[in-house]
Amino acid sequence: MFHKKLLIALFLAIGLVSGALAQQPGSAANPTSPPPANQPGVTPANPGTNRQVPPFDPFGANAAAQAAPGYPGWGGDEGDPFAPPPPEVEPIPQNPVQKGYEGGKLIVIVGADRHFGYRIGHRVGLTVIVAADDGVLVDFTAIEKGVLGLNGSDFELVSPPVVRKLGKRQGKTVYRIDLSLRTFVVKPGVVFTADFLCATELTDNKTPNWKRVTTPEFVVSRSNTADNGENLLEGDLEPAPFQVSWFTYPLLLAGLSLIMLWPTLLVMEWLQRVAPRRKIPANELAWTTFDRVLAEGKSKGFTVRHYKQIAAALRSYLGVDAKTLEEVKIALKDHKDLEQILSALAKFDSALYDRGVLTDAELNQLYAELEALVPRP
């Protein structure tokens, strides 16, 4: 009985001693001794605690969750040159954007009809509204000269900016600046800012105390022309068929005619001097008409039209085209064949203004008068 009580007390003592040793570092319950504090890859224990930090294993399963200050490529303090750069945060587009300056004395708004979907080099139309309190001076000289930012800009002006003073709105003087821009910066979103000067006070009661004001950031989103791949899809490289519109040929002919008009006139004038054309005598010209009209009249019958043509040819030969019979008597009073001339013209007047036809005897007499008055060539 005594031996059983002794064994039970001995086991209890051993258990109490083992539990106390397990709670102390370096005891027999923890056979793994900590490495020295200056060993690489080991975080020294906090002197104020008794907790031992486990060693850092860069290839372990929990390596991503562990921190190893000073270890290249695995964290470290902010001055570590091997630390990876923080990820770039893309700006969030807003249209319009507004910002106040000088305690609300100056308000700047930047907006556009469209702030997204632009390609490289496309024109971007932006509008800047500046509202200034009374006593606040603004100067847009730099923008009017084409300088958007004193430190440069990702945008360039396509046309000169238009700066207008709109007057007063709600107690503030409002200015409007219309800009036509373009950019060749390859970014999903290109930030636009512009600088101008403002002054809310005078330094010596005369000179404004100018300060630089930068407009709020306005993000212009860009649309890719090509995908993000590395190979360019060239498409169809065969020569395109050359097609000419039918209207091209008349235009070419008209243009060539206009070009050759003046040289052609010069050549014709030169040929007229070198080899002049034969001048047709008046009697030959008259008989050309007489023979043609008389032959047609005899075959188809004479009409008023035939008489008009014969009378016109005779009057042209005699030089009395628009004269009446009385005027012809005066103009040709010295002509040796005046009676025959008056007889022939009287027959024409009778046919044209009275009867409309001549008898066969009158036609024969008229033909004889023409033979006598106009010599045959």
Tab-separated table of C-alpha atoms in Angstrom:
chain	number	residue	atom	x	y	z
A	1	MET	CA	0.000	0.000	0.000
A	2	PHE	CA	2.774	2.373	0.877
A	3	HIS	CA	4.634	1.523	-2.315
A	4	LYS	CA	1.563	2.340	-4.454
A	5	LYS	CA	1.224	5.796	-2.864
A	6	LEU	CA	4.947	6.429	-3.401
A	7	LEU	CA	4.746	5.550	-7.126
A	8	ILE	CA	1.697	7.789	-7.641
A	9	ALA	CA	3.450	10.757	-5.972
A	10	LEU	CA	6.594	10.148	-8.094
A	11	PHE	CA	4.566	10.183	-11.358
A	12	LEU	CA	2.788	13.389	-10.348
A	13	ALA	CA	6.138	15.098	-9.586
A	14	ILE	CA	7.603	14.045	-12.951
A	15	GLY	CA	4.518	15.410	-14.761
A	16	LEU	CA	4.683	18.768	-12.982
A	17	VAL	CA	8.411	19.180	-13.747
A	18	SER	CA	7.918	18.274	-17.454
A	19	GLY	CA	5.116	20.857	-17.845
A	20	ALA	CA	7.221	23.602	-16.304
A	21	LEU	CA	10.181	22.796	-18.555
A	22	ALA	CA	7.970	22.802	-21.673
A	23	GLN	CA	6.945	26.414	-21.054
A	24	GLN	CA	10.579	27.660	-20.946
A	25	PRO	CA	12.660	28.224	-24.151
A	26	GLY	CA	15.621	25.953	-24.542
A	27	SER	CA	14.154	23.293	-22.307
A	28	ALA	CA	14.072	19.614	-23.042
A	29	ALA	CA	10.472	19.909	-24.253
A	30	ASN	CA	11.672	22.041	-27.195
A	31	PRO	CA	14.679	20.190	-28.563
A	32	THR	CA	15.159	22.724	-31.467
A	33	SER	CA	17.421	25.504	-30.265
A	34	PRO	CA	17.041	28.908	-31.913
A	35	PRO	CA	19.783	30.031	-34.278
A	36	PRO	CA	21.877	33.098	-33.444
A	37	ALA	CA	20.223	36.493	-33.944
A	38	ASN	CA	22.810	37.637	-36.509
A	39	GLN	CA	22.327	34.649	-38.789
A	40	PRO	CA	20.932	35.647	-42.264
A	41	GLY	CA	17.290	34.932	-42.800
A	42	VAL	CA	16.399	34.970	-39.087
A	43	THR	CA	14.345	37.617	-37.349
A	44	PRO	CA	15.713	38.304	-33.855
A	45	ALA	CA	13.325	37.814	-30.973
A	46	ASN	CA	11.690	40.814	-29.455
A	47	PRO	CA	13.551	41.523	-26.230
A	48	GLY	CA	10.272	42.384	-24.509
A	49	THR	CA	8.676	38.977	-25.200
A	50	ASN	CA	9.589	35.355	-24.853
A	51	ARG	CA	8.093	34.307	-28.269
A	52	GLN	CA	10.618	32.859	-30.708
A	53	VAL	CA	10.057	33.879	-34.436
A	54	PRO	CA	10.441	30.865	-36.753
A	55	PRO	CA	13.216	31.040	-39.391
A	56	PHE	CA	12.391	32.514	-42.874
A	57	ASP	CA	12.359	30.015	-45.728
A	58	PRO	CA	12.070	31.710	-49.170
A	59	PHE	CA	11.264	28.391	-50.806
A	60	GLY	CA	8.807	27.187	-48.203
A	61	ALA	CA	5.090	26.829	-48.573
A	62	ASN	CA	4.409	29.944	-46.510
A	63	ALA	CA	7.145	32.049	-48.097
A	64	ALA	CA	4.678	34.526	-49.613
A	65	ALA	CA	3.146	35.222	-46.217
A	66	GLN	CA	6.476	35.683	-44.431
A	67	ALA	CA	8.431	38.906	-44.213
A	68	ALA	CA	12.204	39.052	-44.314
A	69	PRO	CA	13.510	42.587	-43.899
A	70	GLY	CA	16.652	43.149	-45.893
A	71	TYR	CA	16.335	40.041	-48.040
A	72	PRO	CA	16.760	40.980	-51.741
A	73	GLY	CA	13.557	40.599	-53.688
A	74	TRP	CA	11.514	39.572	-50.659
A	75	GLY	CA	10.384	42.783	-49.115
A	76	GLY	CA	12.612	44.920	-46.948
A	77	ASP	CA	12.447	48.545	-45.944
A	78	GLU	CA	11.445	51.340	-48.350
A	79	GLY	CA	15.033	52.104	-49.289
A	80	ASP	CA	15.669	48.643	-50.686
A	81	PRO	CA	16.757	49.052	-54.356
A	82	PHE	CA	15.625	45.505	-55.132
A	83	ALA	CA	12.087	46.058	-53.940
A	84	PRO	CA	9.491	45.833	-56.789
A	85	PRO	CA	7.802	49.148	-57.737
A	86	PRO	CA	4.258	49.669	-56.532
A	87	PRO	CA	1.571	48.993	-59.152
A	88	GLU	CA	0.524	52.024	-61.230
A	89	VAL	CA	-2.993	53.156	-60.512
A	90	GLU	CA	-4.963	54.203	-63.593
A	91	PRO	CA	-6.779	57.536	-63.206
A	92	ILE	CA	-10.569	57.422	-63.080
A	93	PRO	CA	-12.199	59.544	-65.825
A	94	GLN	CA	-14.757	62.170	-64.871
A	95	ASN	CA	-16.552	64.634	-67.107
A	96	PRO	CA	-16.588	67.431	-66.108
A	97	VAL	CA	-14.061	67.931	-63.292
A	98	GLN	CA	-14.195	70.893	-60.925
A	99	LYS	CA	-11.822	72.306	-58.346
A	100	GLY	CA	-11.751	75.382	-56.139
A	101	TYR	CA	-8.704	77.522	-55.383
A	102	GLU	CA	-7.843	80.264	-52.899
A	103	GLY	CA	-10.633	79.324	-50.545
A	104	GLY	CA	-13.263	79.182	-53.274
A	105	LYS	CA	-12.421	82.577	-54.758
A	106	LEU	CA	-11.446	80.831	-57.976
A	107	ILE	CA	-13.306	77.868	-59.465
A	108	VAL	CA	-12.071	75.957	-62.517
A	109	ILE	CA	-14.177	73.466	-64.490
A	110	VAL	CA	-12.822	71.292	-67.332
A	111	GLY	CA	-15.199	69.351	-69.577
A	112	ALA	CA	-15.811	68.029	-73.076
A	113	ASP	CA	-18.601	66.667	-75.219
A	114	ARG	CA	-16.753	63.336	-75.366
A	115	HIS	CA	-13.834	62.242	-73.201
A	116	PHE	CA	-13.354	58.662	-74.438
A	117	GLY	CA	-12.766	56.614	-77.596
A	118	TYR	CA	-10.009	58.757	-79.118
A	119	ARG	CA	-7.289	57.323	-81.348
A	120	ILE	CA	-3.683	58.457	-81.650
A	121	GLY	CA	-3.576	61.951	-83.159
A	122	HIS	CA	-7.345	62.511	-83.082
A	123	ARG	CA	-8.598	65.996	-82.302
A	124	VAL	CA	-9.887	66.427	-78.766
A	125	GLY	CA	-12.087	69.429	-78.034
A	126	LEU	CA	-11.929	70.627	-74.414
A	127	THR	CA	-13.528	73.577	-72.675
A	128	VAL	CA	-12.123	75.258	-69.552
A	129	ILE	CA	-14.439	77.473	-67.497
A	130	VAL	CA	-12.825	79.835	-64.950
A	131	ALA	CA	-15.049	81.690	-62.457
A	132	ALA	CA	-13.248	84.357	-60.382
A	133	ASP	CA	-14.543	86.536	-57.549
A	134	ASP	CA	-14.288	90.300	-57.661
A	135	GLY	CA	-10.719	91.389	-56.958
A	136	VAL	CA	-9.194	88.170	-58.331
A	137	LEU	CA	-7.013	88.738	-61.383
A	138	VAL	CA	-6.358	86.015	-63.970
A	139	ASP	CA	-3.834	85.879	-66.806
A	140	PHE	CA	-4.149	83.411	-69.702
A	141	THR	CA	-1.221	84.765	-71.739
A	142	ALA	CA	0.718	81.484	-71.615
A	143	ILE	CA	-2.247	79.465	-72.897
A	144	GLU	CA	-2.930	82.013	-75.653
A	145	LYS	CA	0.712	81.613	-76.774
A	146	GLY	CA	0.325	77.824	-76.925
A	147	VAL	CA	2.014	76.890	-73.625
A	148	LEU	CA	-0.314	74.485	-71.835
A	149	GLY	CA	1.924	73.593	-68.912
A	150	LEU	CA	5.030	75.208	-67.504
A	151	ASN	CA	6.504	71.706	-67.062
A	152	GLY	CA	5.301	70.405	-70.407
A	153	SER	CA	2.155	68.571	-71.435
A	154	ASP	CA	1.139	65.286	-73.052
A	155	PHE	CA	-1.106	67.286	-75.387
A	156	GLU	CA	-0.370	69.751	-78.165
A	157	LEU	CA	-2.569	72.433	-79.702
A	158	VAL	CA	-4.043	71.803	-83.137
A	159	SER	CA	-5.326	75.368	-83.543
A	160	PRO	CA	-4.902	78.547	-81.501
A	161	PRO	CA	-6.982	78.580	-78.308
A	162	VAL	CA	-10.015	80.839	-78.056
A	163	VAL	CA	-10.263	82.787	-74.787
A	164	ARG	CA	-13.482	84.718	-74.134
A	165	LYS	CA	-14.876	86.677	-71.213
A	166	LEU	CA	-18.517	85.691	-70.741
A	167	GLY	CA	-19.344	88.336	-68.160
A	168	LYS	CA	-20.665	87.934	-64.629
A	169	ARG	CA	-22.604	84.902	-63.445
A	170	GLN	CA	-23.781	84.648	-59.837
A	171	GLY	CA	-21.353	87.307	-58.643
A	172	LYS	CA	-18.316	85.821	-60.410
A	173	THR	CA	-16.542	86.854	-63.591
A	174	VAL	CA	-16.628	83.872	-65.956
A	175	TYR	CA	-14.032	83.121	-68.623
A	176	ARG	CA	-14.239	80.397	-71.248
A	177	ILE	CA	-11.267	78.778	-73.005
A	178	ASP	CA	-11.926	76.507	-75.994
A	179	LEU	CA	-9.034	74.176	-76.846
A	180	SER	CA	-8.485	71.872	-79.824
A	181	LEU	CA	-5.867	69.310	-78.805
A	182	ARG	CA	-4.267	66.051	-79.852
A	183	THR	CA	-1.895	63.606	-78.204
A	184	PHE	CA	0.487	60.894	-79.337
A	185	VAL	CA	1.062	59.426	-75.871
A	186	VAL	CA	0.329	55.697	-75.789
A	187	LYS	CA	-1.641	55.329	-72.563
A	188	PRO	CA	-5.147	54.060	-71.833
A	189	GLY	CA	-5.909	57.400	-70.209
A	190	VAL	CA	-3.994	60.625	-70.873
A	191	VAL	CA	-4.320	63.329	-68.205
A	192	PHE	CA	-4.805	66.919	-69.337
A	193	THR	CA	-3.872	69.922	-67.221
A	194	ALA	CA	-3.155	73.531	-68.115
A	195	ASP	CA	-1.449	76.315	-66.160
A	196	PHE	CA	-2.402	79.963	-65.881
A	197	LEU	CA	-1.785	82.770	-63.376
A	198	CYS	CA	-4.045	84.292	-60.781
A	199	ALA	CA	-3.582	86.991	-58.129
A	200	THR	CA	-5.779	87.646	-55.097
A	201	GLU	CA	-3.669	90.446	-53.607
A	202	LEU	CA	-1.147	93.143	-54.455
A	203	THR	CA	2.386	93.032	-53.088
A	204	ASP	CA	2.951	96.802	-52.891
A	205	ASN	CA	-0.571	97.977	-53.665
A	206	LYS	CA	0.444	98.052	-57.333
A	207	THR	CA	1.966	94.752	-58.447
A	208	PRO	CA	-0.248	91.640	-58.417
A	209	ASN	CA	1.095	88.695	-56.472
A	210	TRP	CA	0.829	86.144	-59.233
A	211	LYS	CA	0.450	82.473	-58.418
A	212	ARG	CA	0.389	79.512	-60.725
A	213	VAL	CA	-2.909	77.660	-60.984
A	214	THR	CA	-3.084	74.159	-62.474
A	215	THR	CA	-6.482	73.066	-63.721
A	216	PRO	CA	-7.953	69.863	-62.283
A	217	GLU	CA	-6.890	66.660	-63.970
A	218	PHE	CA	-9.142	65.718	-66.874
A	219	VAL	CA	-8.664	62.173	-68.156
A	220	VAL	CA	-9.033	61.555	-71.900
A	221	SER	CA	-9.487	57.837	-72.554
A	222	ARG	CA	-7.857	56.379	-75.619
A	223	SER	CA	-9.061	53.558	-77.860
A	224	ASN	CA	-6.509	51.119	-79.246
A	225	THR	CA	-6.086	50.962	-82.993
A	226	ALA	CA	-4.555	47.472	-82.848
A	227	ASP	CA	-4.726	44.654	-80.337
A	228	ASN	CA	-2.107	43.915	-77.691
A	229	GLY	CA	-0.500	41.103	-79.644
A	230	GLU	CA	3.078	41.033	-80.900
A	231	ASN	CA	2.298	40.005	-84.478
A	232	LEU	CA	0.722	42.482	-86.882
A	233	LEU	CA	-2.015	41.037	-89.068
A	234	GLU	CA	-1.080	42.468	-92.444
A	235	GLY	CA	-4.230	41.414	-94.277
A	236	ASP	CA	-4.460	41.368	-98.063
A	237	LEU	CA	-1.171	42.553	-99.585
A	238	GLU	CA	-2.197	42.114	-103.235
A	239	PRO	CA	-2.287	45.296	-105.346
A	240	ALA	CA	-5.702	46.864	-105.342
A	241	PRO	CA	-7.391	47.007	-108.771
A	242	PHE	CA	-7.109	50.386	-110.424
A	243	GLN	CA	-10.556	51.643	-111.305
A	244	VAL	CA	-11.247	54.786	-113.293
A	245	SER	CA	-14.616	56.456	-113.278
A	246	TRP	CA	-16.329	57.012	-116.616
A	247	PHE	CA	-16.547	60.704	-115.806
A	248	THR	CA	-12.734	60.911	-115.829
A	249	TYR	CA	-12.475	60.778	-119.602
A	250	PRO	CA	-14.801	63.738	-120.312
A	251	LEU	CA	-12.954	65.743	-117.698
A	252	LEU	CA	-9.597	64.871	-119.261
A	253	LEU	CA	-10.894	65.800	-122.697
A	254	ALA	CA	-12.279	69.120	-121.447
A	255	GLY	CA	-9.048	69.914	-119.616
A	256	LEU	CA	-6.932	69.037	-122.638
A	257	SER	CA	-9.134	71.228	-124.844
A	258	LEU	CA	-8.740	74.188	-122.525
A	259	ILE	CA	-4.985	73.675	-122.397
A	260	MET	CA	-4.625	73.402	-126.181
A	261	LEU	CA	-7.055	76.222	-127.035
A	262	TRP	CA	-4.546	79.077	-126.971
A	263	PRO	CA	-1.766	77.194	-128.854
A	264	THR	CA	-4.329	76.112	-131.464
A	265	LEU	CA	-5.431	79.706	-132.045
A	266	LEU	CA	-1.815	80.790	-132.456
A	267	VAL	CA	-1.150	78.012	-134.986
A	268	MET	CA	-4.287	78.883	-136.963
A	269	GLU	CA	-3.309	82.546	-137.060
A	270	TRP	CA	0.163	81.627	-138.293
A	271	LEU	CA	-1.272	79.348	-140.997
A	272	GLN	CA	-3.634	82.127	-142.087
A	273	ARG	CA	-0.642	84.389	-142.666
A	274	VAL	CA	1.534	81.776	-144.336
A	275	ALA	CA	-1.120	80.071	-146.468
A	276	PRO	CA	-4.244	82.220	-146.467
A	277	ARG	CA	-7.484	80.653	-147.592
A	278	ARG	CA	-8.931	81.585	-150.964
A	279	LYS	CA	-11.390	84.414	-150.719
A	280	ILE	CA	-14.591	83.354	-152.446
A	281	PRO	CA	-15.839	86.060	-154.853
A	282	ALA	CA	-19.265	87.526	-154.207
A	283	ASN	CA	-20.684	86.335	-157.538
A	284	GLU	CA	-19.480	82.762	-156.918
A	285	LEU	CA	-20.994	82.776	-153.426
A	286	ALA	CA	-24.300	84.115	-154.808
A	287	TRP	CA	-24.503	81.548	-157.637
A	288	THR	CA	-23.774	78.733	-155.152
A	289	THR	CA	-27.005	79.675	-153.411
A	290	PHE	CA	-28.903	80.324	-156.662
A	291	ASP	CA	-28.072	76.950	-158.210
A	292	ARG	CA	-28.876	74.979	-155.065
A	293	VAL	CA	-32.194	76.736	-154.331
A	294	LEU	CA	-33.382	76.800	-158.007
A	295	ALA	CA	-32.628	73.114	-158.406
A	296	GLU	CA	-34.505	72.239	-155.231
A	297	GLY	CA	-37.443	74.478	-156.192
A	298	LYS	CA	-37.754	72.942	-159.662
A	299	SER	CA	-37.780	69.412	-158.275
A	300	LYS	CA	-40.037	69.926	-155.243
A	301	GLY	CA	-41.822	73.141	-156.016
A	302	PHE	CA	-41.033	76.708	-155.016
A	303	THR	CA	-42.122	77.976	-151.602
A	304	VAL	CA	-41.684	81.210	-149.638
A	305	ARG	CA	-38.522	79.783	-148.107
A	306	HIS	CA	-36.878	79.430	-151.525
A	307	TYR	CA	-37.747	83.031	-152.479
A	308	LYS	CA	-36.291	84.297	-149.208
A	309	GLN	CA	-32.976	82.516	-149.819
A	310	ILE	CA	-32.654	83.781	-153.426
A	311	ALA	CA	-33.574	87.357	-152.417
A	312	ALA	CA	-31.094	87.318	-149.522
A	313	ALA	CA	-28.256	86.100	-151.804
A	314	LEU	CA	-29.056	88.794	-154.422
A	315	ARG	CA	-29.320	91.611	-151.891
A	316	SER	CA	-26.034	90.499	-150.283
A	317	TYR	CA	-24.301	90.581	-153.668
A	318	LEU	CA	-25.675	94.070	-154.413
A	319	GLY	CA	-24.934	95.349	-150.884
A	320	VAL	CA	-28.523	96.355	-150.123
A	321	ASP	CA	-29.445	93.681	-147.551
A	322	ALA	CA	-31.892	95.665	-145.366
A	323	LYS	CA	-33.041	98.380	-147.811
A	324	THR	CA	-36.508	98.867	-149.237
A	325	LEU	CA	-37.163	99.380	-152.955
A	326	GLU	CA	-37.242	103.144	-152.521
A	327	GLU	CA	-33.956	103.059	-150.647
A	328	VAL	CA	-32.484	100.790	-153.302
A	329	LYS	CA	-33.435	103.328	-155.998
A	330	ILE	CA	-31.461	105.986	-154.136
A	331	ALA	CA	-28.510	103.769	-153.242
A	332	LEU	CA	-28.108	102.293	-156.755
A	333	LYS	CA	-29.260	105.266	-158.843
A	334	ASP	CA	-26.059	105.196	-160.855
A	335	HIS	CA	-26.124	101.417	-161.480
A	336	LYS	CA	-26.440	100.535	-165.160
A	337	ASP	CA	-28.856	97.641	-164.446
A	338	LEU	CA	-31.073	99.496	-161.997
A	339	GLU	CA	-34.300	98.581	-163.829
A	340	GLN	CA	-33.514	94.869	-163.793
A	341	ILE	CA	-32.551	95.071	-160.112
A	342	LEU	CA	-35.835	96.745	-159.207
A	343	SER	CA	-37.764	94.225	-161.318
A	344	ALA	CA	-36.164	91.230	-159.608
A	345	LEU	CA	-36.613	92.662	-156.107
A	346	ALA	CA	-40.220	93.562	-156.865
A	347	LYS	CA	-40.947	89.945	-157.812
A	348	PHE	CA	-39.480	88.771	-154.479
A	349	ASP	CA	-41.532	91.319	-152.507
A	350	SER	CA	-44.677	90.227	-154.348
A	351	ALA	CA	-44.023	86.567	-153.527
A	352	LEU	CA	-43.037	87.248	-149.911
A	353	TYR	CA	-45.653	89.802	-148.900
A	354	ASP	CA	-48.532	89.336	-151.318
A	355	ARG	CA	-49.159	86.245	-153.404
A	356	GLY	CA	-46.633	83.791	-151.908
A	357	VAL	CA	-45.883	82.282	-155.344
A	358	LEU	CA	-44.528	83.262	-158.800
A	359	THR	CA	-45.767	82.088	-162.130
A	360	ASP	CA	-43.598	80.129	-164.518
A	361	ALA	CA	-43.198	83.192	-166.731
A	362	GLU	CA	-42.097	85.277	-163.770
A	363	LEU	CA	-39.663	82.549	-162.732
A	364	ASN	CA	-38.136	82.432	-166.219
A	365	GLN	CA	-37.841	86.216	-166.285
A	366	LEU	CA	-36.326	86.165	-162.767
A	367	TYR	CA	-33.772	83.577	-163.860
A	368	ALA	CA	-32.782	85.735	-166.855
A	369	GLU	CA	-32.414	88.806	-164.597
A	370	LEU	CA	-30.171	86.874	-162.223
A	371	GLU	CA	-27.998	85.822	-165.146
A	372	ALA	CA	-27.693	89.420	-166.244
A	373	LEU	CA	-27.152	90.975	-162.827
A	374	VAL	CA	-24.716	88.425	-161.325
A	375	PRO	CA	-21.964	87.158	-163.630
A	376	ARG	CA	-21.442	83.412	-163.482
A	377	PRO	CA	-18.037	82.392	-162.072
